[in-house]
Tab-separated table of C-alpha atoms in Angstrom:
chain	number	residue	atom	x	y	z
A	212	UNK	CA	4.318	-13.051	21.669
A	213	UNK	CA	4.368	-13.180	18.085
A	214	UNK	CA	1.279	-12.337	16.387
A	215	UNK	CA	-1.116	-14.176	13.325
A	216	UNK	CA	1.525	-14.985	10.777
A	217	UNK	CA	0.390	-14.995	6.988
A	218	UNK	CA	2.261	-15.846	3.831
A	219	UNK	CA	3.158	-14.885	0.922
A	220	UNK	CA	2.291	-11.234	1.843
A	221	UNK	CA	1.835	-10.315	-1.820
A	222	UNK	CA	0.800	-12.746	-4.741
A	223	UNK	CA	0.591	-11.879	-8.368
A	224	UNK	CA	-0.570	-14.944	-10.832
A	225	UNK	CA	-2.420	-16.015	-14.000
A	226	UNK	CA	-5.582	-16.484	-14.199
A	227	UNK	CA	-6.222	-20.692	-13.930
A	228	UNK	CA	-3.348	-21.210	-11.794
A	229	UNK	CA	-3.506	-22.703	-8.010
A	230	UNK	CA	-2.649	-20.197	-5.175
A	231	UNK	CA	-2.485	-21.148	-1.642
A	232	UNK	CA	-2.306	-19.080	1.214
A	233	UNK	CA	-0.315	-20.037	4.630
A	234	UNK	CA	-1.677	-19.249	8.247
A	235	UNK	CA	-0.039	-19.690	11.419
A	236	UNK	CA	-2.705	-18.236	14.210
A	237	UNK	CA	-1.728	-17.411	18.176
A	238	UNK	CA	-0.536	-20.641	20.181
A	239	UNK	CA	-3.355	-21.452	22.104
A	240	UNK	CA	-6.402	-19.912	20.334
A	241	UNK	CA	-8.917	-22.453	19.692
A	242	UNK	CA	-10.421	-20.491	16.637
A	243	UNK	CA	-9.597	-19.282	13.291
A	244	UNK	CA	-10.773	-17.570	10.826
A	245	UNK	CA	-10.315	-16.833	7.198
A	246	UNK	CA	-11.445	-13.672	5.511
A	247	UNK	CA	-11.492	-11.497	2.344
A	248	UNK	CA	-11.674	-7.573	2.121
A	249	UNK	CA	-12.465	-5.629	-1.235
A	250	UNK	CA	-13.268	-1.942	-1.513
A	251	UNK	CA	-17.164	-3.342	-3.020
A	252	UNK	CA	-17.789	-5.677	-0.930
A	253	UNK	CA	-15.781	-4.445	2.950
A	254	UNK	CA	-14.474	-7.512	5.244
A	255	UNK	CA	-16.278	-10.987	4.791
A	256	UNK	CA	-15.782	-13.828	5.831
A	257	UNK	CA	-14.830	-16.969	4.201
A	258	UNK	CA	-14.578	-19.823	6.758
A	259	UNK	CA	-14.080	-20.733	10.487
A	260	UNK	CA	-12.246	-23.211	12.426
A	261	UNK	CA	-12.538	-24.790	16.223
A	262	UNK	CA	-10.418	-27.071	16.965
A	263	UNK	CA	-9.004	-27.913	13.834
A	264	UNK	CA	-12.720	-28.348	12.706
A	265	UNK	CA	-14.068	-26.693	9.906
A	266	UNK	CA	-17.333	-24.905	11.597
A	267	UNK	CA	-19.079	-22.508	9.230
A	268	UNK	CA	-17.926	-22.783	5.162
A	269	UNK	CA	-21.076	-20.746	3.858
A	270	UNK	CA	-18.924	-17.708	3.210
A	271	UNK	CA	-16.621	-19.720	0.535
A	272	UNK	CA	-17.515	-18.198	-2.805
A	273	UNK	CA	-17.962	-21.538	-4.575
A	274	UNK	CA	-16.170	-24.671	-4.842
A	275	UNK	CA	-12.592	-23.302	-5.969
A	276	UNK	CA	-11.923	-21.870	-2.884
A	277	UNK	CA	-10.950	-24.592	0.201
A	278	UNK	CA	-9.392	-24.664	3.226
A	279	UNK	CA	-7.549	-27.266	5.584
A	280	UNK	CA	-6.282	-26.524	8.990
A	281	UNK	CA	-4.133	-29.690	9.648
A	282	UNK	CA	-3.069	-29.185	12.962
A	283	UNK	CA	-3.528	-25.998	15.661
A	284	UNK	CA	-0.748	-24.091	13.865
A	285	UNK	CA	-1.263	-23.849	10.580
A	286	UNK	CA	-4.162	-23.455	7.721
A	287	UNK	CA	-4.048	-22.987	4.505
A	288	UNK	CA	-6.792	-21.191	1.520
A	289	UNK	CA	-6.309	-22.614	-1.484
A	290	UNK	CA	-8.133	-21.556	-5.258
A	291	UNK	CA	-7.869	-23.117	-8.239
A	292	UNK	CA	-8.302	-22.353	-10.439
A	293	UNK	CA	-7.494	-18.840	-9.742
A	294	UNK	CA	-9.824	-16.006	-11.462
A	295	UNK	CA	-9.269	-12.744	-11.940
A	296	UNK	CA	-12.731	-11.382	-9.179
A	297	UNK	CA	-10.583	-13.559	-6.640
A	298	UNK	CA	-8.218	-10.256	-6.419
A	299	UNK	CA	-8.463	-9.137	-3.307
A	300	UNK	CA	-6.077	-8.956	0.410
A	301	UNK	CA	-7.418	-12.221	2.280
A	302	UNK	CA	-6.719	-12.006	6.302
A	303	UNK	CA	-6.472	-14.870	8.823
A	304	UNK	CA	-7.479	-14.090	12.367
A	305	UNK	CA	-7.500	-16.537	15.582
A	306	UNK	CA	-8.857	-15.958	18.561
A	307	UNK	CA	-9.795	-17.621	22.116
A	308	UNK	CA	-12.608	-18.878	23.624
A	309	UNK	CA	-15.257	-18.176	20.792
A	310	UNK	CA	-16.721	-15.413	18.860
A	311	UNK	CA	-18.373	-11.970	19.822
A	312	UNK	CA	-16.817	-10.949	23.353
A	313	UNK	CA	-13.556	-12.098	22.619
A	314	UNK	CA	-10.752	-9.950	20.425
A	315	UNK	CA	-10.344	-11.345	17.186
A	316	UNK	CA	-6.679	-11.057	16.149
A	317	UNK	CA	-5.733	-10.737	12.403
A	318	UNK	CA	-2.775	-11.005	10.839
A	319	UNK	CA	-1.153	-8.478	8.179
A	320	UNK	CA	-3.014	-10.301	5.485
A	321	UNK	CA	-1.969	-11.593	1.820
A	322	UNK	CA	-2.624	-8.908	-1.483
A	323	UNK	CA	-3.716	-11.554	-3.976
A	324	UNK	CA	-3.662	-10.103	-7.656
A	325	UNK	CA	-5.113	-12.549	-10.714
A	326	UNK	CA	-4.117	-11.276	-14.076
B	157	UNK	CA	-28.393	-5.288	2.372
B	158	UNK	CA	-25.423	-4.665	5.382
B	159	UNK	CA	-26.207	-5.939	8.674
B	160	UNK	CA	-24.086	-3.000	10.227
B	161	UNK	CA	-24.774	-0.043	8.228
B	162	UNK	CA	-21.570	2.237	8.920
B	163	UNK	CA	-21.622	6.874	8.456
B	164	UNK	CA	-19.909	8.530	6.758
B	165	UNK	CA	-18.006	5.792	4.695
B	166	UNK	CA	-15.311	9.066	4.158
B	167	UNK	CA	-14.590	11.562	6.218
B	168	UNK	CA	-11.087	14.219	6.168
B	169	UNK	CA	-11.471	16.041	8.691
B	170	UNK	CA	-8.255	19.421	10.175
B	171	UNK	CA	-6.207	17.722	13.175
B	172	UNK	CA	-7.979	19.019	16.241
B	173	UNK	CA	-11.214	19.235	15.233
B	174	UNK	CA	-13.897	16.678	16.720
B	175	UNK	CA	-15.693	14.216	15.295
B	176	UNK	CA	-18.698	10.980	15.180
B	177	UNK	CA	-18.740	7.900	13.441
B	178	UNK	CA	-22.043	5.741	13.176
B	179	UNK	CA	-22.994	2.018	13.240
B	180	UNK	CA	-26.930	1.155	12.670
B	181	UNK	CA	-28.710	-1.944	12.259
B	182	UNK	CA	-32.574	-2.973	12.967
B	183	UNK	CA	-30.888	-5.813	14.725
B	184	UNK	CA	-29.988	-6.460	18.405
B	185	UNK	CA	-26.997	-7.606	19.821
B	186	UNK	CA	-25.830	-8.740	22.493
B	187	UNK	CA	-22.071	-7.175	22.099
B	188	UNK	CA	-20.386	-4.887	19.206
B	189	UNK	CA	-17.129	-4.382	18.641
B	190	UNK	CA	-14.854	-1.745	16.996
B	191	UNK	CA	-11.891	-2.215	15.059
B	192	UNK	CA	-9.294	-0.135	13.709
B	193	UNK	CA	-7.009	-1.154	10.764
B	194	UNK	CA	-4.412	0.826	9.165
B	195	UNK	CA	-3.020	0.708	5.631
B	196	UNK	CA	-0.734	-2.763	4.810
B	197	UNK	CA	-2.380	-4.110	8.472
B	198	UNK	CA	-5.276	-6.253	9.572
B	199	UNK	CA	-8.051	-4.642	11.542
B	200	UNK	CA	-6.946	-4.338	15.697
B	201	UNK	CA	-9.645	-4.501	18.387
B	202	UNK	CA	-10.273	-0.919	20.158
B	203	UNK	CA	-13.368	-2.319	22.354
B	204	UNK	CA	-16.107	-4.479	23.108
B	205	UNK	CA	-19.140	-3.188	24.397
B	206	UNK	CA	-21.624	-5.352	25.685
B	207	UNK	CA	-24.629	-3.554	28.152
B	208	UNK	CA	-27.399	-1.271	26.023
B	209	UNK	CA	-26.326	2.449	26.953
B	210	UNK	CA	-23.066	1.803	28.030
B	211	UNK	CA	-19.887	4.093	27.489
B	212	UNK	CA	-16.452	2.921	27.361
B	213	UNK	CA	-13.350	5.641	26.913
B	214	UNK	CA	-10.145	4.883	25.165
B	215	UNK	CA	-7.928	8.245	25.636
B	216	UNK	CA	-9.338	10.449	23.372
B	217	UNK	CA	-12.084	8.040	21.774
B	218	UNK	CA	-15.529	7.230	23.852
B	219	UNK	CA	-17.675	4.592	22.613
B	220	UNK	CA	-21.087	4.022	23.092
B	221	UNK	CA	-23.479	1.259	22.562
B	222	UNK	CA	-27.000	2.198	22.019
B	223	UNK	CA	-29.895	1.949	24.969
B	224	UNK	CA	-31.675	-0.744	22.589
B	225	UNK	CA	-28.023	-2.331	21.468
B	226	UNK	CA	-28.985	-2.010	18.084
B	227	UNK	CA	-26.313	1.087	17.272
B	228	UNK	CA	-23.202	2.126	18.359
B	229	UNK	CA	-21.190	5.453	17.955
B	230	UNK	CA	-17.434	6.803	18.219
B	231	UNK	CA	-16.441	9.760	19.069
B	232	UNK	CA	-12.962	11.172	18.807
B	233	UNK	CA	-12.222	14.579	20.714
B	234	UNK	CA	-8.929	16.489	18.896
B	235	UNK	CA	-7.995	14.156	16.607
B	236	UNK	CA	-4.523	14.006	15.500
B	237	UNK	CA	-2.824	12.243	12.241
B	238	UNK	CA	-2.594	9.583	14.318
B	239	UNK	CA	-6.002	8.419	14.354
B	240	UNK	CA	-6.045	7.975	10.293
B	241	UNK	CA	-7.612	4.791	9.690
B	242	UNK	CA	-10.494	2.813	8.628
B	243	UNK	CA	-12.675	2.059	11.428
B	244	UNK	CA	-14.970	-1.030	11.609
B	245	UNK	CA	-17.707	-2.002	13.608
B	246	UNK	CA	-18.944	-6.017	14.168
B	247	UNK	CA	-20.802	-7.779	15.953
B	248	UNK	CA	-22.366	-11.220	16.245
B	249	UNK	CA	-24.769	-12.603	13.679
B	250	UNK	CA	-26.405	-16.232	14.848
B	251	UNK	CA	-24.595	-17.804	17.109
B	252	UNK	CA	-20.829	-17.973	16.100
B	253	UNK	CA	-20.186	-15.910	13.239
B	254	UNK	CA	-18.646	-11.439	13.701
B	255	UNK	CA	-20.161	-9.521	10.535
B	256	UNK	CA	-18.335	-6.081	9.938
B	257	UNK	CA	-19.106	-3.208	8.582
B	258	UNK	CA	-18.381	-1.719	5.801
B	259	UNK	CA	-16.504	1.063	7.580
B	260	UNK	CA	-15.708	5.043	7.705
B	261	UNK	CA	-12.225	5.866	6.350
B	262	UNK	CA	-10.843	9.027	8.473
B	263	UNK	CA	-8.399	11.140	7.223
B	264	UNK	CA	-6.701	13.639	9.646
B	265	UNK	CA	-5.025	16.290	7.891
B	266	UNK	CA	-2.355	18.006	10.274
């Protein structure tokens, strides 16, 4: 089975411009999950789907970042405008059946670089 | 101030040679996982544990979660290049939301 699918794997832009991020989780998991990773600051994360739902948003740094999951196979992070303390590799994971005893699986994540 | 506090953050270590890596809190939970993610990958689940004191064994790694199930340890026995990675601990904070650690990074030289 093919795993959590992100793209672009790499992204290098200016500062101010939009960048969106692609996410295609595990058919069949009912949850996923968006999160950033920094050397300062470890794995944290952003936001959290069910359903299609957004659940839990407090992790999105402030009101550039937002996320959509339109249907159960896809999602998308977008920021804009981009800065340059939004560098960082940004994961998607999806998982089944909730949070906590059940494996969360991640995909290779996106290496986002503002200049 | 980390939920999961995570020791050593670094750690190189000669292939063979045994070794411990820590996850604290002052917090229970009621399961912890570990993760292990290599360089250009996401983080992969190694195991869930979920009963205070219990043990689990993955080849040459043994887990344990702490009597109280507020820490949790791994222990590799001859490690090999192989097991170079950063290794994360999480567990549950409220009711829906995994919180990581900030994680050891092993080396294993050969």
């Amino acid at each position: 089975d093919a795993g959590v699918i992100q793209s672009p794997r790499h992204e290098v832009t200016e500062m101010g411009q939009e960048v969106t991020l692609r996410c295609k989780p595990i058919s069949g998991h009912d949850y996923l999950f968006w999160y950033r990773q920094t050397m300062m600051r470890g794995l944290e994360l952003l936001i959290y789907f069910n359903n299609n739902v957004p659940i839990d948003d407090s992790g999105m740094p402030e009101d550039r970042f937002s996320a959509k999951m339109p249907n159960a196979s896809f999602s998308t992070l977008k920021i804009q405008p981009s800065e340059p303390r939004d560098s960082a590799v940004y994961f998607c994971a999806s998982s089944h059946r909730g949070i906590g005893n059940q494996p969360q699986h991640f995909g290779d994540g996106t290496r986002l670089s503002i200049l | 101030t980390q939920l999961l506090e995570q020791s050593p953050q670094f750690l190189s270590i000669q292939e063979g040679e045994n070794l411990t890596v820590y996850c604290n809190s002052s917090s229970v939970f009621s399961s912890l996982q570990w993760y292990r993610q290599e360089p250009g990958e996401g983080p992969v689940l190694l195991v869930t544990v979920v009963t205070g004191g219990e043990v689990k064994k993955l080849k040459r790694l043994t887990f344990q979660f702490g009597d109280a199930r507020k820490d949790s340890s791994l222990h590799i026995t001859a490690a090999q290049p192989g097991d170079t990675g950063l290794y994360l601990c999480a567990a549950t904070q409220g009711a829906q939301k995994l919180v990581f650690g900030q994680g050891t990074r092993l080396t294993i030289n050969p």
